Tab-separated table of C-alpha atoms in Angstrom:
chain	number	residue	atom	x	y	z
A	1	MET	CA	-130.161	-41.120	13.257
A	2	ALA	CA	-127.706	-40.972	10.353
A	3	ASN	CA	-125.534	-37.945	9.647
A	4	HIS	CA	-124.916	-36.233	6.325
A	5	PRO	CA	-122.283	-33.521	5.735
A	6	LEU	CA	-124.784	-31.293	3.912
A	7	TRP	CA	-127.773	-31.818	6.196
A	8	GLN	CA	-128.995	-28.769	8.116
A	9	GLU	CA	-131.592	-28.698	10.892
A	10	GLU	CA	-133.690	-26.288	8.829
A	11	TYR	CA	-134.182	-29.004	6.233
A	12	TRP	CA	-136.712	-30.711	8.487
A	13	LEU	CA	-139.148	-28.013	7.371
A	14	PRO	CA	-139.288	-28.833	3.632
A	15	LEU	CA	-139.156	-32.519	4.542
A	16	MET	CA	-142.196	-32.086	6.786
A	17	GLN	CA	-143.920	-30.095	4.050
A	18	LEU	CA	-143.370	-32.988	1.658
A	19	TYR	CA	-144.511	-35.546	4.246
A	20	LEU	CA	-147.757	-33.621	4.770
A	21	LYS	CA	-148.408	-33.331	1.044
A	22	LYS	CA	-151.429	-35.446	0.120
A	23	PRO	CA	-151.496	-38.366	0.361
A	24	VAL	CA	-149.932	-37.686	3.776
A	25	GLY	CA	-147.115	-40.041	4.721
A	26	VAL	CA	-143.625	-41.215	3.850
A	27	LYS	CA	-143.041	-40.754	0.131
A	28	THR	CA	-141.298	-43.391	-1.958
A	29	ILE	CA	-137.564	-42.939	-2.441
A	30	TYR	CA	-137.741	-42.009	-6.107
A	31	SER	CA	-141.096	-40.288	-6.261
A	32	ARG	CA	-140.862	-37.124	-8.346
A	33	SER	CA	-141.395	-34.875	-5.322
A	34	MET	CA	-138.727	-36.669	-3.254
A	35	VAL	CA	-136.179	-36.433	-6.071
A	36	GLU	CA	-136.944	-32.759	-6.656
A	37	LEU	CA	-136.326	-31.998	-2.980
A	38	ALA	CA	-133.148	-34.089	-3.044
A	39	LEU	CA	-131.871	-32.090	-6.012
A	40	GLU	CA	-132.718	-28.837	-4.240
A	41	LEU	CA	-130.778	-29.855	-1.145
A	42	ASN	CA	-128.036	-31.737	-3.002
A	43	ILE	CA	-128.709	-34.692	-0.683
A	44	GLU	CA	-129.436	-38.220	-1.898
A	45	PRO	CA	-133.090	-39.353	-2.003
A	46	GLN	CA	-132.191	-42.404	0.104
A	47	PHE	CA	-131.030	-40.177	2.969
A	48	LEU	CA	-134.149	-37.994	2.795
A	49	TYR	CA	-136.280	-41.135	2.770
A	50	GLU	CA	-134.611	-42.339	5.973
A	51	GLN	CA	-134.949	-38.904	7.563
A	52	MET	CA	-138.643	-38.891	6.735
A	53	PHE	CA	-139.069	-42.038	8.825
A	54	TRP	CA	-137.384	-40.300	11.769
A	55	LEU	CA	-139.714	-37.370	11.227
A	56	ARG	CA	-142.733	-39.650	11.185
A	57	ARG	CA	-141.742	-41.220	14.505
A	58	HIS	CA	-141.290	-37.853	16.292
A	59	SER	CA	-137.884	-39.297	17.171
A	60	THR	CA	-136.407	-36.350	19.078
A	61	PRO	CA	-137.712	-33.556	21.302
A	62	SER	CA	-136.909	-31.020	18.579
A	63	LEU	CA	-138.989	-32.993	16.057
A	64	ASN	CA	-141.831	-33.123	18.566
A	65	LEU	CA	-141.681	-29.337	18.736
A	66	LEU	CA	-141.875	-29.127	14.951
A	67	TRP	CA	-144.978	-31.300	14.919
A	68	ASP	CA	-146.580	-29.242	17.675
A	69	LYS	CA	-145.807	-26.026	15.823
A	70	PHE	CA	-146.709	-26.949	12.246
A	71	ALA	CA	-148.819	-30.125	12.008
A	72	ASN	CA	-152.082	-28.182	12.138
A	73	HIS	CA	-150.732	-24.950	10.687
A	74	LEU	CA	-149.799	-25.749	7.095
A	75	LYS	CA	-149.947	-22.136	5.926
A	76	ARG	CA	-147.347	-21.209	8.532
A	77	LEU	CA	-145.188	-24.172	7.488
A	78	ASN	CA	-145.451	-23.246	3.807
A	79	ALA	CA	-144.463	-19.659	4.589
A	80	GLU	CA	-141.444	-20.814	6.619
A	81	VAL	CA	-140.325	-23.147	3.833
A	82	GLU	CA	-140.706	-20.413	1.236
A	83	GLN	CA	-138.593	-18.075	3.340
A	84	LEU	CA	-136.004	-20.809	3.828
A	85	ARG	CA	-135.812	-21.346	0.085
A	86	LEU	CA	-135.178	-17.650	-0.474
A	87	MET	CA	-132.499	-17.503	2.223
A	88	ARG	CA	-130.667	-20.764	1.587
A	89	GLY	CA	-130.350	-20.614	-2.183
A	90	PHE	CA	-132.575	-23.556	-3.053
A	91	ASN	CA	-132.506	-24.309	-6.787
A	92	HIS	CA	-129.108	-22.571	-6.980
A	93	ALA	CA	-126.903	-25.398	-5.755
A	94	ASP	CA	-123.865	-24.254	-7.767
A	95	GLU	CA	-123.832	-20.954	-5.890
A	96	PHE	CA	-124.901	-22.294	-2.508
A	97	TYR	CA	-122.271	-25.062	-2.400
A	98	ARG	CA	-119.438	-23.027	-3.907
A	99	GLY	CA	-116.291	-23.974	-2.000
A	100	VAL	CA	-117.951	-27.077	-0.549
A	101	GLU	CA	-116.773	-30.456	-1.811
A	102	THR	CA	-119.761	-32.386	-3.167
A	103	LYS	CA	-119.991	-35.570	-5.196
A	104	ASP	CA	-122.106	-34.809	-8.244
A	105	THR	CA	-122.851	-38.433	-9.106
A	106	TRP	CA	-126.414	-39.488	-8.318
A	107	GLN	CA	-127.669	-36.133	-9.619
A	108	ASN	CA	-126.407	-36.984	-13.087
A	109	ASP	CA	-129.018	-39.733	-13.400
A	110	PHE	CA	-131.676	-37.010	-13.527
A	111	LYS	CA	-129.979	-34.696	-16.037
A	112	PRO	CA	-131.144	-34.785	-19.684
A	113	LEU	CA	-128.971	-36.425	-22.308
A	114	THR	CA	-129.469	-33.388	-24.516
A	115	ASP	CA	-126.696	-34.270	-26.957
A	116	TYR	CA	-128.610	-37.160	-28.443
A	117	TYR	CA	-132.073	-35.895	-29.265
A	118	ALA	CA	-131.390	-32.173	-29.366
A	119	GLU	CA	-132.839	-31.920	-32.867
A	120	TYR	CA	-136.283	-32.721	-31.455
A	121	ASN	CA	-138.360	-30.162	-29.589
A	122	ASP	CA	-140.524	-32.908	-28.185
A	123	GLY	CA	-140.158	-34.231	-24.650
A	124	LYS	CA	-141.031	-37.716	-25.854
A	125	TYR	CA	-137.547	-37.930	-27.387
A	126	MET	CA	-135.663	-36.616	-24.356
A	127	LEU	CA	-133.814	-39.077	-22.177
A	128	ILE	CA	-132.177	-39.040	-18.774
A	129	PRO	CA	-129.928	-41.830	-17.444
A	130	LEU	CA	-132.835	-42.921	-15.251
A	131	HIS	CA	-134.605	-44.027	-18.437
A	132	LEU	CA	-131.576	-46.064	-19.456
A	133	ILE	CA	-131.429	-47.957	-16.149
A	134	ILE	CA	-135.097	-48.927	-16.397
A	135	ILE	CA	-134.754	-49.865	-20.067
A	136	LEU	CA	-131.709	-52.027	-19.269
A	137	ASP	CA	-133.820	-54.030	-16.835
A	138	LEU	CA	-136.405	-54.635	-19.564
A	139	TYR	CA	-133.597	-55.446	-22.016
A	140	PHE	CA	-132.655	-58.464	-19.909
A	141	HIS	CA	-136.256	-59.721	-20.035
A	142	LEU	CA	-136.517	-59.643	-23.824
A	143	THR	CA	-134.784	-61.314	-26.742
A	144	PRO	CA	-133.412	-59.396	-29.735
A	145	ILE	CA	-136.353	-60.411	-31.895
A	146	THR	CA	-138.790	-58.863	-29.384
A	147	MET	CA	-136.888	-55.580	-29.038
A	148	VAL	CA	-139.309	-53.863	-31.390
A	149	THR	CA	-141.937	-51.158	-31.018
A	150	GLU	CA	-144.805	-53.647	-31.310
A	151	THR	CA	-143.811	-55.518	-28.130
A	152	SER	CA	-146.349	-54.810	-25.387
A	153	GLU	CA	-143.728	-54.461	-22.630
A	154	ILE	CA	-141.978	-51.755	-24.649
A	155	GLN	CA	-145.244	-49.950	-25.296
A	156	ASP	CA	-146.172	-50.097	-21.611
A	157	LEU	CA	-142.784	-48.746	-20.543
A	158	ALA	CA	-142.994	-45.969	-23.135
A	159	LYS	CA	-146.366	-44.925	-21.768
A	160	LEU	CA	-145.110	-44.952	-18.173
A	161	THR	CA	-141.920	-42.984	-18.863
A	162	ASP	CA	-143.493	-40.614	-21.399
A	163	ILE	CA	-141.111	-41.367	-24.250
A	164	THR	CA	-141.819	-43.138	-27.522
A	165	PRO	CA	-141.422	-46.884	-28.168
A	166	GLU	CA	-139.008	-45.941	-30.960
A	167	VAL	CA	-136.678	-44.273	-28.461
A	168	ILE	CA	-136.745	-47.351	-26.222
A	169	VAL	CA	-135.840	-49.517	-29.210
A	170	ASP	CA	-132.972	-47.116	-30.011
A	171	VAL	CA	-131.690	-47.515	-26.452
A	172	MET	CA	-131.930	-51.304	-26.653
A	173	ASP	CA	-130.042	-51.179	-29.939
A	174	ALA	CA	-127.254	-49.314	-28.136
A	175	PHE	CA	-127.292	-51.867	-25.300
A	176	GLN	CA	-126.875	-54.636	-27.869
A	177	GLN	CA	-123.653	-52.922	-28.911
A	178	CYS	CA	-122.532	-53.016	-25.260
A	179	ASP	CA	-123.550	-56.637	-24.642
A	180	PRO	CA	-120.497	-58.958	-24.791
A	181	TYR	CA	-122.785	-61.981	-25.262
A	182	PHE	CA	-124.448	-60.521	-28.315
A	183	ASN	CA	-121.318	-60.428	-30.509
A	184	ARG	CA	-122.948	-57.859	-32.740
A	185	VAL	CA	-120.996	-56.452	-35.665
A	186	THR	CA	-122.144	-52.974	-36.677
A	187	LEU	CA	-120.814	-50.380	-39.053
A	188	GLU	CA	-122.477	-47.497	-37.230
A	189	VAL	CA	-122.106	-46.868	-33.516
A	190	SER	CA	-125.267	-45.644	-31.844
A	191	PRO	CA	-125.173	-42.008	-30.667
A	192	LEU	CA	-126.439	-43.407	-27.365
A	193	PHE	CA	-123.565	-45.869	-27.060
A	194	GLU	CA	-121.443	-43.864	-24.619
A	195	SER	CA	-124.296	-43.231	-22.186
A	196	CYS	CA	-125.585	-46.795	-22.474
A	197	HIS	CA	-122.079	-48.166	-21.997
A	198	ASP	CA	-121.780	-46.179	-18.767
A	199	ILE	CA	-125.050	-47.680	-17.498
A	200	TRP	CA	-123.945	-51.147	-18.646
A	201	GLN	CA	-120.709	-50.801	-16.679
A	202	ARG	CA	-122.696	-49.897	-13.581
A	203	TYR	CA	-125.460	-52.501	-13.814
A	204	GLY	CA	-125.044	-54.789	-16.824
A	205	ASN	CA	-122.686	-57.238	-15.156
A	206	GLY	CA	-124.308	-57.219	-11.730
A	207	ASN	CA	-127.113	-59.127	-10.070
A	208	PRO	CA	-130.194	-58.943	-12.335
A	209	GLN	CA	-132.501	-59.217	-9.330
A	210	GLN	CA	-130.917	-56.140	-7.772
A	211	LEU	CA	-131.291	-54.286	-11.065
A	212	ALA	CA	-134.952	-55.322	-11.264
A	213	ALA	CA	-135.566	-54.096	-7.710
A	214	LEU	CA	-133.864	-50.779	-8.468
A	215	ALA	CA	-135.794	-50.346	-11.725
A	216	SER	CA	-139.044	-50.968	-9.868
A	217	GLN	CA	-138.167	-48.182	-7.419
A	218	LEU	CA	-137.041	-45.804	-10.160
A	219	LYS	CA	-140.338	-46.172	-12.007
A	220	GLU	CA	-141.960	-44.257	-9.151
A	221	TYR	CA	-140.304	-41.135	-10.553
A	222	PHE	CA	-142.587	-41.315	-13.584
A	223	ARG	CA	-145.839	-42.212	-11.880
A	224	LYS	CA	-148.338	-39.378	-11.746
């Protein structure tokens, strides 16, 4: 069983609560509920996903005791988790981890890029880096002439991620400015350029199959 510097034994309780949430079973790495718990605990979704498999297997005597105590007593489990949240400072990571060295990196992929569409009060114009990673994968499957709102793949992705096709096209326009093979000359730099350039540096020059696999996993965050 892997170790994590921020993992506490009490965290098996919210993990079990999530496991028992219908449909019962191991949740996908980037499902909304898994990511929300990861952000609460300040622990990567991948680690929680692996821990959930250990939980499922009743891998230790202490986990067996948890199953015996809570598997058929969900109200008791929910009460224990609620009390844990009140005691441990869930949703207040800045206060809870004060003085503890943490790497605030993966969390940034789930934080809104508020600087870019702040003039809109509509969620369909709000982006997080997660959107950009998924859009970059689609970018590599299209040609510039098809990077338009009428393209069915763009419309489908907009519907899945709950943003507009116009925003996706704006992001692709910014990626074109990052793409060294595009040789695009522009007089106006996209307001999304900096964020898209960061994503390009992380994934744009890597293995496209790995990016496609990651994008497929990340889409689970938006599935309802």
